[in-house]
Coordinates of C-alpha atoms and ligand atoms in Angstrom, one line a residue:
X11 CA -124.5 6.4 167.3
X12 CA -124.2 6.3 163.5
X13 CA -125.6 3.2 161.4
X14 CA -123.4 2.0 158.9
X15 CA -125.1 4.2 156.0
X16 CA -125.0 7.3 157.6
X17 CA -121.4 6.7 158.2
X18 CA -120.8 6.6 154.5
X19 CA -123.1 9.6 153.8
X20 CA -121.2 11.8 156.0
X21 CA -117.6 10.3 154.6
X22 CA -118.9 11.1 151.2
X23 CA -119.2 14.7 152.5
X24 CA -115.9 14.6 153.6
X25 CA -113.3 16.6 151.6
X26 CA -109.8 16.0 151.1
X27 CA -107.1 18.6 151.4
X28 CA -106.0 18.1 147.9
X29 CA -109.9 18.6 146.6
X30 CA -110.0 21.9 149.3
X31 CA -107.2 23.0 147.3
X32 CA -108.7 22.2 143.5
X33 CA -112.4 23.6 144.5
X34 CA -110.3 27.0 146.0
X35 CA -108.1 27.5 143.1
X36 CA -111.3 27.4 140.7
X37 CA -113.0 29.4 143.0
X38 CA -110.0 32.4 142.7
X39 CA -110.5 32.2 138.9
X40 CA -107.4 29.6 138.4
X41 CA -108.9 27.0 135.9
X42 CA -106.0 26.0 133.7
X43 CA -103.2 23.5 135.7
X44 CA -100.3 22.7 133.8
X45 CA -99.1 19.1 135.0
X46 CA -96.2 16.7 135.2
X47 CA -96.9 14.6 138.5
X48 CA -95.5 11.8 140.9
X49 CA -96.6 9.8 143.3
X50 CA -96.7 12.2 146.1
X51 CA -98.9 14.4 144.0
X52 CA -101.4 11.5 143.1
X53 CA -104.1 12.7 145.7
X54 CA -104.0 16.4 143.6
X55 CA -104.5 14.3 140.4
X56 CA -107.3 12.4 141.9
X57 CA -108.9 15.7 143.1
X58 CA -108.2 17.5 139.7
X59 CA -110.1 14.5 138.6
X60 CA -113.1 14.4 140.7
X61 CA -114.1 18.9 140.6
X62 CA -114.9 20.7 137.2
X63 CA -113.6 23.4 136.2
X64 CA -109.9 22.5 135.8
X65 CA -107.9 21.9 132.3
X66 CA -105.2 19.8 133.0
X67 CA -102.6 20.0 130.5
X68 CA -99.7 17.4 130.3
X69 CA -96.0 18.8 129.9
X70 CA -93.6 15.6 129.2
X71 CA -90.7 17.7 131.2
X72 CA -91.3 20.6 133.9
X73 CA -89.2 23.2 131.7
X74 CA -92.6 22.9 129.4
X75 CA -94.7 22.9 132.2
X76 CA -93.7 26.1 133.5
X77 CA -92.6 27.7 130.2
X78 CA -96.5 26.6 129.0
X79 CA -97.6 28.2 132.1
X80 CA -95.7 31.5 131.6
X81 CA -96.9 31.8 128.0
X82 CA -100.7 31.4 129.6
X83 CA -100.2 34.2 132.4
X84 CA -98.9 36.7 129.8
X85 CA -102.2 36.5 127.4
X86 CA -104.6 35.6 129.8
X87 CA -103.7 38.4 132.9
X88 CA -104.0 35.7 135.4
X89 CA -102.0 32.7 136.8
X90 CA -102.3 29.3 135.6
X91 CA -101.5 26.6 137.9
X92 CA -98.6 24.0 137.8
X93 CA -98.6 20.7 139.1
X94 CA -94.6 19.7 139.7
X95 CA -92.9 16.3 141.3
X96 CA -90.9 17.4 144.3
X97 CA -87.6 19.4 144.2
X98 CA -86.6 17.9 141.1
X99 CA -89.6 18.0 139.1
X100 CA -89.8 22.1 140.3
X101 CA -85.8 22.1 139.4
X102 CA -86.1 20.7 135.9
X103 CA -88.9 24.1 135.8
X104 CA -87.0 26.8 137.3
X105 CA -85.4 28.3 134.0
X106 CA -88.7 28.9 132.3
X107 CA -89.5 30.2 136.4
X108 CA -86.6 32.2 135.5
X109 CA -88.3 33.7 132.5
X110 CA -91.6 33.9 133.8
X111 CA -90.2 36.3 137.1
X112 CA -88.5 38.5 134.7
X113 CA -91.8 39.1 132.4
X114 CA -93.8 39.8 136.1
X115 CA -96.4 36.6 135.2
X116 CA -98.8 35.3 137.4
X117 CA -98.4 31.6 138.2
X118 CA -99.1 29.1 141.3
X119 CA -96.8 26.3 141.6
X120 CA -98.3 23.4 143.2
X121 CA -95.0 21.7 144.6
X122 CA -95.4 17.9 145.8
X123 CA -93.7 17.0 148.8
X124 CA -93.4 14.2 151.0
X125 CA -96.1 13.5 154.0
X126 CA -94.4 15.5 156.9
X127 CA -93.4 12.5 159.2
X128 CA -91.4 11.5 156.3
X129 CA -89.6 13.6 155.7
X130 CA -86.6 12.9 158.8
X131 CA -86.0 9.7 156.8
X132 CA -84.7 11.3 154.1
X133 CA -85.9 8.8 151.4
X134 CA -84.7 9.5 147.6
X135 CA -86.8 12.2 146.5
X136 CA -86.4 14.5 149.9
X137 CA -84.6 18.0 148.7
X138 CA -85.3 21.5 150.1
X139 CA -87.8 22.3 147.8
X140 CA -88.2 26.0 149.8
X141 CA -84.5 26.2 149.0
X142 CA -85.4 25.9 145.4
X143 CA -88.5 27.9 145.0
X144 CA -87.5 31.0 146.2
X145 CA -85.3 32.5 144.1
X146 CA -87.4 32.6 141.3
X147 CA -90.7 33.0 143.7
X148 CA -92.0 36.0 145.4
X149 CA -93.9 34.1 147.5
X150 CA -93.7 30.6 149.3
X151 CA -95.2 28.6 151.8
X152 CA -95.5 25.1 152.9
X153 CA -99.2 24.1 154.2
X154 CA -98.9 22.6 157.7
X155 CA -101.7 20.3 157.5
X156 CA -105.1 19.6 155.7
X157 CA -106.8 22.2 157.3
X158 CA -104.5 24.8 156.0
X159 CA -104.1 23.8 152.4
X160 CA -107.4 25.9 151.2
X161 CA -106.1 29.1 153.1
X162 CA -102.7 28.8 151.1
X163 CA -104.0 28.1 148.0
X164 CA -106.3 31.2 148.0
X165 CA -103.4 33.0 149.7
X166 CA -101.0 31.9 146.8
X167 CA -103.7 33.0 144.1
X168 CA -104.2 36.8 145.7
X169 CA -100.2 36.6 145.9
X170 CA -99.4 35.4 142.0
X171 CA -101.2 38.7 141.5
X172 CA -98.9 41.4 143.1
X173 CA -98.4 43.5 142.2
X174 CA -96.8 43.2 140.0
X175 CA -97.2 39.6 139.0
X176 CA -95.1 37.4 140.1
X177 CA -94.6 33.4 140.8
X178 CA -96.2 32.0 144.1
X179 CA -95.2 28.4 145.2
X180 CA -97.4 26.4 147.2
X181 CA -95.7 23.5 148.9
X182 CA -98.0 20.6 149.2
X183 CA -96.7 17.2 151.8
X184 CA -98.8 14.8 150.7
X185 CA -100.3 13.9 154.2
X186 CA -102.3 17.7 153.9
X187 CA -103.7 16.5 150.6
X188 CA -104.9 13.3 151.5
X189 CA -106.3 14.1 155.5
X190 CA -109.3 15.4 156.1
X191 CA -109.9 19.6 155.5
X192 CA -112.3 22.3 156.4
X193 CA -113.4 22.5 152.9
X194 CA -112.7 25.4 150.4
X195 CA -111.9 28.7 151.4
X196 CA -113.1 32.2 149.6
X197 CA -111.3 33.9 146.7
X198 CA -109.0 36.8 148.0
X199 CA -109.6 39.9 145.8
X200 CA -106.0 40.8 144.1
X201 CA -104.6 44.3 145.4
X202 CA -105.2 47.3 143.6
X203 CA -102.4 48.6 141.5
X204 CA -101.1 51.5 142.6
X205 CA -102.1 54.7 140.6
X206 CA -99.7 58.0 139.8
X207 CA -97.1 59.8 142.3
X208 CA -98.3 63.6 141.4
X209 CA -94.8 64.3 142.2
X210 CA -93.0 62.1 139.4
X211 CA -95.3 62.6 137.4
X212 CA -94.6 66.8 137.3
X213 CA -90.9 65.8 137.5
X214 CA -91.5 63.8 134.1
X215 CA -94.0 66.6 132.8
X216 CA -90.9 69.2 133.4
X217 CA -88.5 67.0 131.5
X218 CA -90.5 66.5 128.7
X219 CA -91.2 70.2 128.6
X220 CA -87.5 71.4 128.7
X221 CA -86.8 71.2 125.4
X222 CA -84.1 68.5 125.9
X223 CA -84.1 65.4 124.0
X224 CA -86.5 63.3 126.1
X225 CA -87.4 59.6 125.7
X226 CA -89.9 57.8 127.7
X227 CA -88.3 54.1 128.5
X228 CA -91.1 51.7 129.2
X229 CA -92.1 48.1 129.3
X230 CA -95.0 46.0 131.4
X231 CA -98.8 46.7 131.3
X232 CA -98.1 50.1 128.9
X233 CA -97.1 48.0 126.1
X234 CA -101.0 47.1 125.2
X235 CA -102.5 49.2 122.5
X236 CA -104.9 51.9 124.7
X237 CA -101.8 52.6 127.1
X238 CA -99.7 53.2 124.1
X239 CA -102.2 55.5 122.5
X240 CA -101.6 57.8 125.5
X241 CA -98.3 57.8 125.4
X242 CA -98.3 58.7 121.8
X243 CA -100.5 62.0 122.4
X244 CA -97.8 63.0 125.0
X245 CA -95.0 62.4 121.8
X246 CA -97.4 64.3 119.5
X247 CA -97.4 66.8 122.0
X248 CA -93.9 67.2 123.6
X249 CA -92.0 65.8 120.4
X250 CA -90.6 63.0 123.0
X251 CA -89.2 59.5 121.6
X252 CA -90.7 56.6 123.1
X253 CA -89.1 53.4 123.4
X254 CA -89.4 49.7 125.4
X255 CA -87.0 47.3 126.7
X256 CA -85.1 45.1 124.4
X257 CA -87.4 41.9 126.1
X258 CA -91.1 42.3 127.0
X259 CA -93.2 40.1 128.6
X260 CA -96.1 41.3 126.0
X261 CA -96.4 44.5 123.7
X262 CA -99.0 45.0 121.4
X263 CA -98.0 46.5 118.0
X264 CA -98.9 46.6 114.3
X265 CA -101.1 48.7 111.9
X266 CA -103.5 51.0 114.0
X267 CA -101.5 51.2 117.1
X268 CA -98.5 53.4 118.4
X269 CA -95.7 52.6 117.3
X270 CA -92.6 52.6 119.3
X271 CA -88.8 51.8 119.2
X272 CA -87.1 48.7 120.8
X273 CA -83.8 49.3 122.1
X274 CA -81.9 46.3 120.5
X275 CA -79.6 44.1 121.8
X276 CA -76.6 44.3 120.3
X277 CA -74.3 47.1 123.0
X278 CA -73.0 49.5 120.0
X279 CA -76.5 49.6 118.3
X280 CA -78.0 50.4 121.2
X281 CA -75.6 52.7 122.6
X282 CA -76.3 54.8 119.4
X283 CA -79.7 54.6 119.5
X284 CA -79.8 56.4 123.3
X285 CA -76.6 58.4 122.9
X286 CA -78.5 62.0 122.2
X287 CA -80.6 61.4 124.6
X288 CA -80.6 64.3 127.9
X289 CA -83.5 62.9 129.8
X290 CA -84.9 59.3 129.8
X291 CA -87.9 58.7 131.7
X292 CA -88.9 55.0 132.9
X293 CA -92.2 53.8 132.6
X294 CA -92.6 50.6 134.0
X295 CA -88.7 49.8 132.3
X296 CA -85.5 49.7 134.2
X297 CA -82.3 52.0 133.1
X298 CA -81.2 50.1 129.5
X299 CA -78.1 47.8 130.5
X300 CA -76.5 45.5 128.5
X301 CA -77.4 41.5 128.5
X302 CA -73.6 40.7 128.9
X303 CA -70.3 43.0 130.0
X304 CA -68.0 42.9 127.1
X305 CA -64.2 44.3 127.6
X306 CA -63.9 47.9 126.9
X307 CA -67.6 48.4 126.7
X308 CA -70.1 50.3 129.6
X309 CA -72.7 47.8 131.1
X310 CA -75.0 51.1 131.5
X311 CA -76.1 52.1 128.1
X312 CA -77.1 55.8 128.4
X313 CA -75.0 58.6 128.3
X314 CA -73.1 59.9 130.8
X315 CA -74.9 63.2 132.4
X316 CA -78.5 61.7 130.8
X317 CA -80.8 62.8 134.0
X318 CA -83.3 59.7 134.7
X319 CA -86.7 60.4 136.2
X320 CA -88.4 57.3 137.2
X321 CA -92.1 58.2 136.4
X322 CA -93.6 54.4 137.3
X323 CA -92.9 51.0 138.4
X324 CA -93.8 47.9 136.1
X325 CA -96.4 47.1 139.2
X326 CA -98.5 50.7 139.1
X327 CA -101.4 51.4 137.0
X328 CA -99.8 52.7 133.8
X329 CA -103.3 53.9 132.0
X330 CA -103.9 56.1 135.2
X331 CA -100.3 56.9 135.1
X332 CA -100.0 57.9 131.9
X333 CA -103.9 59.7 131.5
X334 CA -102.4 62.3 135.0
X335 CA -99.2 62.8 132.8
X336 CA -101.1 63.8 129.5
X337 CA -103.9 66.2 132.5
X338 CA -100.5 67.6 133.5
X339 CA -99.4 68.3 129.5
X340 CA -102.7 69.2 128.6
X341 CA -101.9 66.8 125.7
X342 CA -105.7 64.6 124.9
X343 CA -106.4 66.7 122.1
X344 CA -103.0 65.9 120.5
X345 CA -103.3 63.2 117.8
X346 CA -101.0 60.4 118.4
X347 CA -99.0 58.6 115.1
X348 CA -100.6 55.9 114.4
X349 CA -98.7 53.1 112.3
X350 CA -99.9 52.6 109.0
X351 CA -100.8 49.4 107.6
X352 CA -97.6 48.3 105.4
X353 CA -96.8 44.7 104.4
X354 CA -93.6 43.8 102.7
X355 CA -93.2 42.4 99.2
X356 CA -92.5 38.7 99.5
X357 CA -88.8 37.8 99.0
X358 CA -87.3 35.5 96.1
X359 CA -84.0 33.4 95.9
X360 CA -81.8 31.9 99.5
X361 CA -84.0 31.5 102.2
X362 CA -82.3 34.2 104.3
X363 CA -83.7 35.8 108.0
X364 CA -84.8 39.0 105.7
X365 CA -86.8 36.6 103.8
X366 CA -88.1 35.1 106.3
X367 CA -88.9 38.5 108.3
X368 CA -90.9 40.1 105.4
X369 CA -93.0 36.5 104.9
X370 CA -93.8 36.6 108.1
X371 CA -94.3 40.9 108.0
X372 CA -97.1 39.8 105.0
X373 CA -98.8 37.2 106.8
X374 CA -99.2 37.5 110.3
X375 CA -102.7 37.1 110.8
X376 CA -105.2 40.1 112.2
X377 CA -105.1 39.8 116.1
X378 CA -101.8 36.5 116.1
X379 CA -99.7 36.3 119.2
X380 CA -96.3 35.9 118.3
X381 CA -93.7 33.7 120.7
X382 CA -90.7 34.9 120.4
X383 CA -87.4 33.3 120.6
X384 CA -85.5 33.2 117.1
X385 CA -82.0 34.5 118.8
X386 CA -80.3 35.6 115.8
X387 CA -82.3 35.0 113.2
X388 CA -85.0 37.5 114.4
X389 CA -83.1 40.9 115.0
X390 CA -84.0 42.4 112.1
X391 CA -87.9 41.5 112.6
X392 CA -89.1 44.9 113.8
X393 CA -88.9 46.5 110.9
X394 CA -90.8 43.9 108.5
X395 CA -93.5 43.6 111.0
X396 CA -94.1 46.8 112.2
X397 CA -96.8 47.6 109.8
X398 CA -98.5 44.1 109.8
X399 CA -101.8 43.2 111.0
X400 CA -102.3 44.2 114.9
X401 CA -100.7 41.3 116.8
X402 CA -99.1 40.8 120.3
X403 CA -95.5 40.2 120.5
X404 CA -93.8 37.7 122.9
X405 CA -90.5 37.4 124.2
X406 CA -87.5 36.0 125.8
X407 CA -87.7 38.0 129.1
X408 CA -84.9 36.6 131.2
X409 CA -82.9 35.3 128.5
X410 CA -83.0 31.7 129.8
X411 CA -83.5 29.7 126.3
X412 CA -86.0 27.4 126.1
X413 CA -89.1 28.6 126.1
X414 CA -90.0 29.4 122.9
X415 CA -92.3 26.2 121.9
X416 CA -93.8 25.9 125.4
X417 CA -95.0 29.4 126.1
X418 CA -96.4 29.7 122.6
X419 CA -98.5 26.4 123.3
X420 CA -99.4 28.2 127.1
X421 CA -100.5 31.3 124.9
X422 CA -102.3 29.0 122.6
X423 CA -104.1 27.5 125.6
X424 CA -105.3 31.2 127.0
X425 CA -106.1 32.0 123.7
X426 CA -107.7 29.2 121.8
X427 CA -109.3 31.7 118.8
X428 CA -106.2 33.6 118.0
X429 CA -102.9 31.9 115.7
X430 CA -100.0 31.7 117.6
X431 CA -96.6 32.0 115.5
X432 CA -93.4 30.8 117.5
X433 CA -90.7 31.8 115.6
X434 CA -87.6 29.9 117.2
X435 CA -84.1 29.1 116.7
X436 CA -83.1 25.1 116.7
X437 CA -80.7 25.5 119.6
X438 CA -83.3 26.8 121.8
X439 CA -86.1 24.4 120.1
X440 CA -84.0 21.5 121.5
X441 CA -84.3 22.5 125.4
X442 CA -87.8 21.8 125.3
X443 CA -88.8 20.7 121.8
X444 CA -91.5 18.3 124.2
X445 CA -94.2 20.9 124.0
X446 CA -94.8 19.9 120.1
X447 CA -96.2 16.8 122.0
X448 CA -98.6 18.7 124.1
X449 CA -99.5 21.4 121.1
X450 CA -100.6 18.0 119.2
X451 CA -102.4 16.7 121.8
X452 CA -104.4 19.9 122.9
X453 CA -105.2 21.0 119.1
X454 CA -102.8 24.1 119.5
X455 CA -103.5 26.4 117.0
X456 CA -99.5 27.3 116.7
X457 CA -97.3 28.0 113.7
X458 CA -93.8 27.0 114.7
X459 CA -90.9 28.0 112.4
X460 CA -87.6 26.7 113.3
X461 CA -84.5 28.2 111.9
X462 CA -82.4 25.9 110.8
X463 CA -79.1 27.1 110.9
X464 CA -77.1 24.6 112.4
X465 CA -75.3 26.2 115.0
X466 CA -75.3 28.3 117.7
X467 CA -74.8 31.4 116.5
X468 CA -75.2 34.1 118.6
X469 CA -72.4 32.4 119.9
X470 CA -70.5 32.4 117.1
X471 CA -70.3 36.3 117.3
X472 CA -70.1 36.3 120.7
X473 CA -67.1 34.6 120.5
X474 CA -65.3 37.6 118.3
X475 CA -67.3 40.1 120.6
X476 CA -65.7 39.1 124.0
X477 CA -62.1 39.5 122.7
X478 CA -61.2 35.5 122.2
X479 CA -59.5 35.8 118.6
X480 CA -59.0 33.1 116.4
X481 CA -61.5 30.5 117.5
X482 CA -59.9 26.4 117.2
X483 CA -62.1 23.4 116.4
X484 CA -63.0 22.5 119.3
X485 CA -64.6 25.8 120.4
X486 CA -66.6 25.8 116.8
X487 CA -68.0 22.4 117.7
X488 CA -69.4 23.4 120.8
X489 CA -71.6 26.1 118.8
X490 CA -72.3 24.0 116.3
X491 CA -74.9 22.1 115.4
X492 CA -74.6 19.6 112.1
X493 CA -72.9 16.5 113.4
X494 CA -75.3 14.9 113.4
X495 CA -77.7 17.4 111.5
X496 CA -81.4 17.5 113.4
X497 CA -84.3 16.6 111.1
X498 CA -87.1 18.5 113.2
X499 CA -89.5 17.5 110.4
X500 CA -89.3 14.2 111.8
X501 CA -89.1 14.9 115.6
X502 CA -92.6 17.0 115.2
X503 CA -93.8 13.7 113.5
X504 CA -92.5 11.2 116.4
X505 CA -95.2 13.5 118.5
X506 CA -97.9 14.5 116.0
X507 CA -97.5 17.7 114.6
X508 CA -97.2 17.3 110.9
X509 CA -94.0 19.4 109.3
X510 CA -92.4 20.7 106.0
X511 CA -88.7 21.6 105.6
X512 CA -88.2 24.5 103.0
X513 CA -85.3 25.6 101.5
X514 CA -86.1 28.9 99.5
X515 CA -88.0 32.4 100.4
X516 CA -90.4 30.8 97.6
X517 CA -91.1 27.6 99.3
X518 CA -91.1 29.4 102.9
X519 CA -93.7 32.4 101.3
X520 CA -95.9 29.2 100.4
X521 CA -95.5 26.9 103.5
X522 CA -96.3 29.9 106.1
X523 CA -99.7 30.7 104.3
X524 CA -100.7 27.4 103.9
X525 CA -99.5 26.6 108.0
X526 CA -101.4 30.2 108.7
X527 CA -104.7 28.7 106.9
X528 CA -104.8 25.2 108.9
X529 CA -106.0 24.7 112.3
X530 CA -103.9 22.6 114.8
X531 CA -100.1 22.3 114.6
X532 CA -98.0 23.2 112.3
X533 CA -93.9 23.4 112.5
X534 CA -91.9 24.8 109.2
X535 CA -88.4 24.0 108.8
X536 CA -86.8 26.9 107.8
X537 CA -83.0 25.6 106.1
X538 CA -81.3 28.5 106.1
X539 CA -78.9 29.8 103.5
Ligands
LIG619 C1 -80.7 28.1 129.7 C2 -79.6 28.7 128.8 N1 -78.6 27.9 128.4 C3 -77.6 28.4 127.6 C4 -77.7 29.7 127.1 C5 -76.6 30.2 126.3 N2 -77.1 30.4 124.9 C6 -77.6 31.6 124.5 S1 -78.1 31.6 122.9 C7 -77.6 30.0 122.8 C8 -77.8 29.3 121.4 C9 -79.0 29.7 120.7 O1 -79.1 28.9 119.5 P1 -80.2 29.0 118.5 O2 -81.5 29.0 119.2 O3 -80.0 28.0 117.5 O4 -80.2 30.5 117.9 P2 -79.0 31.2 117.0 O5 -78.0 31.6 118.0 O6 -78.5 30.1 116.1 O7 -79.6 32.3 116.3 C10 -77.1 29.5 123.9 C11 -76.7 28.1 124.1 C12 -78.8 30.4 127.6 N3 -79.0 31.7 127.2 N4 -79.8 29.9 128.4

């Protein structure tokens, strides 16, 4: 018989389901959780509490929670997990889901839900929370009891990982956190990704050979800067174009690297910049289609009779893919083109998105992560910054707005020794303009300019492009923004981060060095002209 002491000796051995899950998670590598909880999730908190190992970061809305978390998986090559309050709390998160399935991120939702022989009473917060996860998860499961929960939770870290990345949603009844479990279970080693088809890669070999205008289309894992510099030896050798999709989840440009072309996102831009083209061949990237069908104009944007050879998935090993396509062209001795370092003159006079762009083309710092989601003002960016220092750039993957200020405070958080610049538009800001909070409170070492334009004006355009002429007031004031006029100087005071509003390419040229050269928060009003 056990004596009352050794009774609480072996209870204080006793694990939890909710601690089986923590200790697991760290043990598969996860040690960042991105949090807003509820009461059915309190036995996660009080494990998150108890194991080391763990950051918990507070979002004040789940849109910032998961944008923060998608924003950490793209710098960091691993998932970060989120800690979300039922179907709702996961519902307020699923556009920044959204964005984060389209850039291929690793992330592990933690999903509350009630304790299973609750669930037939259907009290307030019941919803089918597998009915919300999975379209934006590639994985999903609900643990049946304690003594699962570990299993899933390593199961849920090896599937985050793909490949290619991609969300994995672990549903959590609060009765398997707070029974008794088996304890942690083992890591599970991520697949390998899967390496060259000799076949496509001959097939793309021949086009590039065939003296036909080739391009080679790519976005995913190629985009960083030693995947690039094989695919620039194959253009130095075959005299190919390279390009990347309009959105990627992260490409690494700048001075010293390969420079490549973005196809853009306005439809009669782009369809000029792939109309010569005979043979396009994807890397990683899907066939270029247009964000929107517009009367009278094609959704697919190459030309009719281009052949398309599809050399890679986003999932596959592009390095190995790309090192048996340069074997195949005999093309290592070719010298890539490396981009030169060129930073723009500063600009005088309106405070303009050109000013703005060659500012920011001066001054972005050596090795900055850039979050990217400045709509309008930030088309003509490319250009200005293409020469900078060597950066990262970020950006608005599934074209859910939004997620600008949390994923640059998630890359912030994977990245703690590198300046993160969000550059953001102050109709997106608004969705989500909570992560200033969190950046404040975690010492985020983020620049965030907001473009102050007042209005909604990709919209605006939008308007004329879709064929609806002569616009009234009340379709103006729905894409527009100055009644009242936001004063985000003081909304990034009311949660700590200290701001400027600027008015002039002279005052902007100033503010952004002096933001650059502080540590912690910044956010720069830009009033546009
Ligand atoms: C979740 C979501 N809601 C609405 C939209 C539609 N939308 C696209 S851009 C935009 C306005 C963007 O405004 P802002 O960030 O100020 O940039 P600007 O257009 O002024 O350059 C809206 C509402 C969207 N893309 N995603």
């Amino acid at each position: 018989m056990i004596g009352g002491s050794e009774l609480s000796a072996s209870r204080a051995n006793l694990m939890n389901g909710a601690e089986s899950l923590v200790r697991t998670l760290v043990a598969s590598g996860v040690d960042v959780c991105f949090t807003n909880p509820g009461t059915s999730e309190m036995h996660f908190v009080a494990a998150l509490d108890r194991v080391d190992g763990m950051r918990c970061v507070l979002g004040l809305f789940e849109g910032v929670v998961t944008g923060m978390a998608d924003g950490y998986g793209r710098m960091a090559d691993k998932p970060a997990s989120t800690l979300l309050h039922l179907g709702p709390g996961l519902g307020n998160g699923i556009a920044n889901l959204h964005n984060a399935k389209k850039a291929f991120t690793p992330i592990v939702n933690i999903v509350g839900e009630h304790a299973t022989y609750h669930i037939e009473y259907d009290a307030p917060l019941t919803a089918d929370i597998e009915g919300i996860a999975r379209p934006v998860s590639g994985w999903v499961k609900t643990s049946r009891s304690a003594r699962d929960v570990a299993a899933d939770g390593a199961a849920a870290v090896a599937a985050s990982m793909g490949p290619p990345g991609q969300i994995a949603t672990l549903i959590l009844p609060a009765n398997t956190a707070w029974d008794e479990s088996d304890g942690p279970a083992a890591a599970i080693a991520a697949a390998p990704l899967p390496g060259p088809d000799p076949d496509a890669v001959r097939e793309a070999a021949k086009a590039l050979t065939s003296g036909r205008e080739t391009l080679i289309h790519m976005s995913g894992r190629v985009l960083r800067a030693d995947t690039l510099e094989i695919a620039g030896k194959i253009a130095a050798k075959t005299g190919c174009r390279l390009s990347c999709q309009t959105s990627n989840g992260r490409w690494q440009r700048g001075a010293g690297r390969v420079a490549i072309e973005r196809i853009q996102y306005p439809v009669d831009i782009a369809l000029k910049q792939l109309a010569s083209v005979e043979h396009i061949v994807l890397l990683g990237a899907k066939v270029p289609v247009a964000f929107f069908a517009y009367p009278n104009k094609p959704s697919v944007l190459i030309p009719e009779g281009c052949a398309v050879h599809r050399l890679a998935d986003i999932g596959d090993d592009h390095h190995a893919v790309l090192s048996a396509l340069c074997d195949e062209l005999d093309a290592w001795s070719a010298r890539p083109a490396i981009q030169d370092s060129k930073r723009p003159e500063f600009a005088t006079g309106a405070l303009t998105p050109e000013a703005v762009a060659q500012a920011l083309g001066r001054l972005i710092p050596e090795n900055a992560i850039i979050a990217d989601e400045s709509v309008t003002a930030g088309r003509g960016f490319m250009p200005f910054t293409v020469g900078s220092a060597p950066h990262d750039w970020l950006a608005l993957t599934g074209g859910s707005i939004g997620l600008g200020l949390p994923y640059a405070t998630g890359a912030a958080i994977a990245c703690p020794d590198r300046k993160v610049i969000c550059t953001e538009g102050d109709g997106s800001g608004m969705y989500t303009l909570q992560a200033l909070w969190t950046q404040a409170r975690e010492g985020c070492n983020v620049v965030n300019i907001i473009f102050a334009n007042r209005s909604y004006a990709i919209l605006r355009h939008e308007l004329t492009n879709v064929g609806a002429e002569n616009p009234g007031r009340k379709a103006i004031d729905m894409l527009t923004l100055d009644r009242p006029e936001l004063d985000w100087v003081a909304l990034a005071k009311g949660m700590g981060v200290p701001g400027v509003r600027v008015d002039s390419a002279e005052t902007f040229n100033d503010a952004l060095a002096r933001a650059i050269a502080e540590p912690g928060p910044q956010l720069i009003e830009a009033w546009m002209a």
